[in-house]
Short mmCIF file of C-alpha atoms and ligand atoms in Angstrom, two decimals:
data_model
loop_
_atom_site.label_atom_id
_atom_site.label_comp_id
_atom_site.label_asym_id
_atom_site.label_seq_id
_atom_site.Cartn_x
_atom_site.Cartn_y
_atom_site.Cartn_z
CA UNK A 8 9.73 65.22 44.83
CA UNK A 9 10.02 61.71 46.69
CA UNK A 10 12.90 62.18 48.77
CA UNK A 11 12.66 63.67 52.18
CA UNK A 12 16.46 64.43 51.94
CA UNK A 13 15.70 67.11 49.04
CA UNK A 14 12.49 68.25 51.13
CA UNK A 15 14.66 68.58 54.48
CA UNK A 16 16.95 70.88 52.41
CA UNK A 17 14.40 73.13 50.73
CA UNK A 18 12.94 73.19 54.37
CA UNK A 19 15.95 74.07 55.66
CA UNK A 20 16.98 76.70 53.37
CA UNK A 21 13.10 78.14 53.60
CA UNK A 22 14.37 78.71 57.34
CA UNK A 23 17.63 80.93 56.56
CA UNK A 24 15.93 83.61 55.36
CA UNK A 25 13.79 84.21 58.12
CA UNK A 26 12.85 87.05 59.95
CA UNK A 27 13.32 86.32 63.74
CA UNK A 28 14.61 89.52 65.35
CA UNK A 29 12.53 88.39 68.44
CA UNK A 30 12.34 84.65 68.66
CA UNK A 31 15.74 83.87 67.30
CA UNK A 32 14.20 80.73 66.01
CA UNK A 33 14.31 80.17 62.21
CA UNK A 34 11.55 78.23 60.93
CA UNK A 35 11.20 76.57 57.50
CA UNK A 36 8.97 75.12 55.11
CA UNK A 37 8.96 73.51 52.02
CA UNK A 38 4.88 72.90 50.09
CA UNK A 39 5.26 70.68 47.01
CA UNK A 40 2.57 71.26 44.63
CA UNK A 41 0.99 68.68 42.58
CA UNK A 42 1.96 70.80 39.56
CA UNK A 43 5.55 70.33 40.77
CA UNK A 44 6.27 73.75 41.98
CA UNK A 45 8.01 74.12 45.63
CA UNK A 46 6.64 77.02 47.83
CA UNK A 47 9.29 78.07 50.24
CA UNK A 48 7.82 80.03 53.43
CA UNK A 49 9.40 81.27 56.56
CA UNK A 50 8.43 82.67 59.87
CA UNK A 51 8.30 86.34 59.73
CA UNK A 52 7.49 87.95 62.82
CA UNK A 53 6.45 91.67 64.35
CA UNK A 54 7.28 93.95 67.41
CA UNK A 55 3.57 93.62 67.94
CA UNK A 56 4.21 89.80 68.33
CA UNK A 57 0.51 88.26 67.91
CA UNK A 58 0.96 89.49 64.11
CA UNK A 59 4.00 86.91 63.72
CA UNK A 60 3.42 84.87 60.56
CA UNK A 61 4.53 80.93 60.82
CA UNK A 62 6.60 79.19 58.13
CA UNK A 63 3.82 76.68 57.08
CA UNK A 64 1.43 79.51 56.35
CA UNK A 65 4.17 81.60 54.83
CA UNK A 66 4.36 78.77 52.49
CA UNK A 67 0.31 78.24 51.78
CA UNK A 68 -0.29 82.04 51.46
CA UNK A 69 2.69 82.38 48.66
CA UNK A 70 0.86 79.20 46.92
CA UNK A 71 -2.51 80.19 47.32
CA UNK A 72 -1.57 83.80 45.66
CA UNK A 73 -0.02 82.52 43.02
CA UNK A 74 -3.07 80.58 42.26
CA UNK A 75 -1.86 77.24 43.20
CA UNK A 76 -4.38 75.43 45.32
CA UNK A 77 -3.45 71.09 44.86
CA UNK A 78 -0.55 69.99 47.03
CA UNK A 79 1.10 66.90 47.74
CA UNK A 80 3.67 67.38 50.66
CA UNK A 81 4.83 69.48 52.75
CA UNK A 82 8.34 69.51 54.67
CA UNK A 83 8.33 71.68 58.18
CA UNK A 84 12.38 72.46 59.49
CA UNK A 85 12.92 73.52 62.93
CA UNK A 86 16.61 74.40 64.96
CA UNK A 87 15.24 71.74 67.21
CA UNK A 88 16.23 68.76 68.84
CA UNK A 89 13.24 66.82 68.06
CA UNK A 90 11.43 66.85 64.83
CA UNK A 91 9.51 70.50 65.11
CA UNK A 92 5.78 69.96 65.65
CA UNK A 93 3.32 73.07 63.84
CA UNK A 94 1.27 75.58 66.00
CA UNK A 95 -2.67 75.02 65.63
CA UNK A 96 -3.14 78.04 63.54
CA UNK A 97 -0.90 76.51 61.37
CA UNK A 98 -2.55 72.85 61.22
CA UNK A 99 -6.14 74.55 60.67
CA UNK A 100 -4.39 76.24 57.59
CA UNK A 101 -3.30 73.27 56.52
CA UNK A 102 -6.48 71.78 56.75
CA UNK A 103 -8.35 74.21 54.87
CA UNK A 104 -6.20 73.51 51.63
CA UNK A 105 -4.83 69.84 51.73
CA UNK A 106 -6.26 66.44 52.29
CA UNK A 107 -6.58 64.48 55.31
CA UNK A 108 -4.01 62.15 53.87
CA UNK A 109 -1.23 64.87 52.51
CA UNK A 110 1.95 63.22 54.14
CA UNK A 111 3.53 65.90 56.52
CA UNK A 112 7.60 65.96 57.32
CA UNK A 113 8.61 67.01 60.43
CA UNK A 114 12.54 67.83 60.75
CA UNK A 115 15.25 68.51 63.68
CA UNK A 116 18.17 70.21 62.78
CA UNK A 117 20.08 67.27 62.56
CA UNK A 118 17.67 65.77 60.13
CA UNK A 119 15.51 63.47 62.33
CA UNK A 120 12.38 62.86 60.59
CA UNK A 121 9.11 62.10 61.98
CA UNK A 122 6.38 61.51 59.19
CA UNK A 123 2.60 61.72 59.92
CA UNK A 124 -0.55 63.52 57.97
CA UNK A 125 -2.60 66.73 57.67
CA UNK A 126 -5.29 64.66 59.40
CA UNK A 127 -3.46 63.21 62.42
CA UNK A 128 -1.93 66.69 63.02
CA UNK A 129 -5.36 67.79 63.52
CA UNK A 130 -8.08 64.93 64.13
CA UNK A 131 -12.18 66.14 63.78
CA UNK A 132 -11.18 69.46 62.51
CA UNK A 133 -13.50 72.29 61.93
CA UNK A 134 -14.45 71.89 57.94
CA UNK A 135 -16.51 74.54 56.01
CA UNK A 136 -20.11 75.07 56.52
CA UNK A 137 -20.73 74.01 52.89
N1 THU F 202 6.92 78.98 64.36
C1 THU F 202 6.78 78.61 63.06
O1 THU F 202 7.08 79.37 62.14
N2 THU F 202 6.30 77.37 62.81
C2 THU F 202 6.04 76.41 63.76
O2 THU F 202 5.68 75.30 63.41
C3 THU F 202 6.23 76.73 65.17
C4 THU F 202 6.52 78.16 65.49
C5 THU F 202 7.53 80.29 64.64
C6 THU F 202 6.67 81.37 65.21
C7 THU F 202 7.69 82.25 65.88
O3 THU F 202 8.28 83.11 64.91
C8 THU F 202 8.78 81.30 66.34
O4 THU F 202 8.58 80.12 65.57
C9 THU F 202 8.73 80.97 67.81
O5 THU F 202 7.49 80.56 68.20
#
C-alpha cells in the first residue's frame, strides 16, 4: 500500500469501531505488513482506566498473534485538529517490532498528514538486552 489516502481510510475506519465509553475519543490504526496484510486496531478502554488499550498496540498485538512480525507502515487516525501524535507506551511498542526507519502517518480528521519514523517518534530508545 503506497498511498496515504487508502492508509488514512483504513485508519479511519480502524477508529469507528472503537470502544470509548469514557474518553469519547475514537482512535485508529492501520499496520501494513510486509506480507501485505493490513492490521486494523482501535482504542479499547476500561472503567479501571490504566487498563485502556491504544489503537497502535491494538494493531501490533492482533499482528503479532497472528504470527505476523515484518511491517512496513503504519497509519495512526485521530478526531483531532492536528495530525494525532502516539502515547509513549505506544512508541516503545512500536519500537520493539519495527525498524528505526518504518515511515509512520500521523492523521487529523480532516486528513492532514504529518509523516515521520518509528525512530524520530522515539530517539535512543531502550533496545533488548541481547
Ligand atoms: N489513544 C490512542 O488510542 N492512541 C493514541 O495515540 C493516543 C491516545 C487513546 C487512549 C484513550 O482511549 C483515548 O485515546 C484518550 O486518551
Amino acid at each position: 500500500m503506497a498511498m496515504d489516502t487508502e492508509l488514512f481510510k483504513q485508519a479511519r475506519e480502524a477508529a469507528s469501531v472503537a470502544y470509548v465509553p469514557y474518553s469519547h475519543f475514537p482512535v485508529g490504526a492501520a499496520l501494513v505488513a510486509k506480507n501485505g496484510l493490513v492490521f486494523q486496531g482501535c482504542n479499547i478502554e476500561n472503567a479501571s482506566f490504566g487498563l485502556t488499550n491504544c489503537a497502535e498496540r491494538t494493531a501490533i498485538f492482533k499482528a503479532v498473534s497472528s504470527g505476523v512480525r515484518e511491517f512496513e507502515m503504519i497509519g495512526i487516525y485521530g478526531e483531532t485538529e492536528e495530525p494525532i501524535s502516539p502515547c509513549g507506551a505506544c512508541r516503545q511498542v512500536l519500537t520493539e517490532f519495527c525498524p528505526d526507519e518504518m515511515p509512520v502517518w500521523l492523521f487529523s480528521k480532516a486528513g492532514d498528514v504529518k509523516k515521520t519514523t518509528v525512530g524520530d517518534l522515539l530517539p535512543y530508545h531502550f533496545k533488548n538486552l541481547d
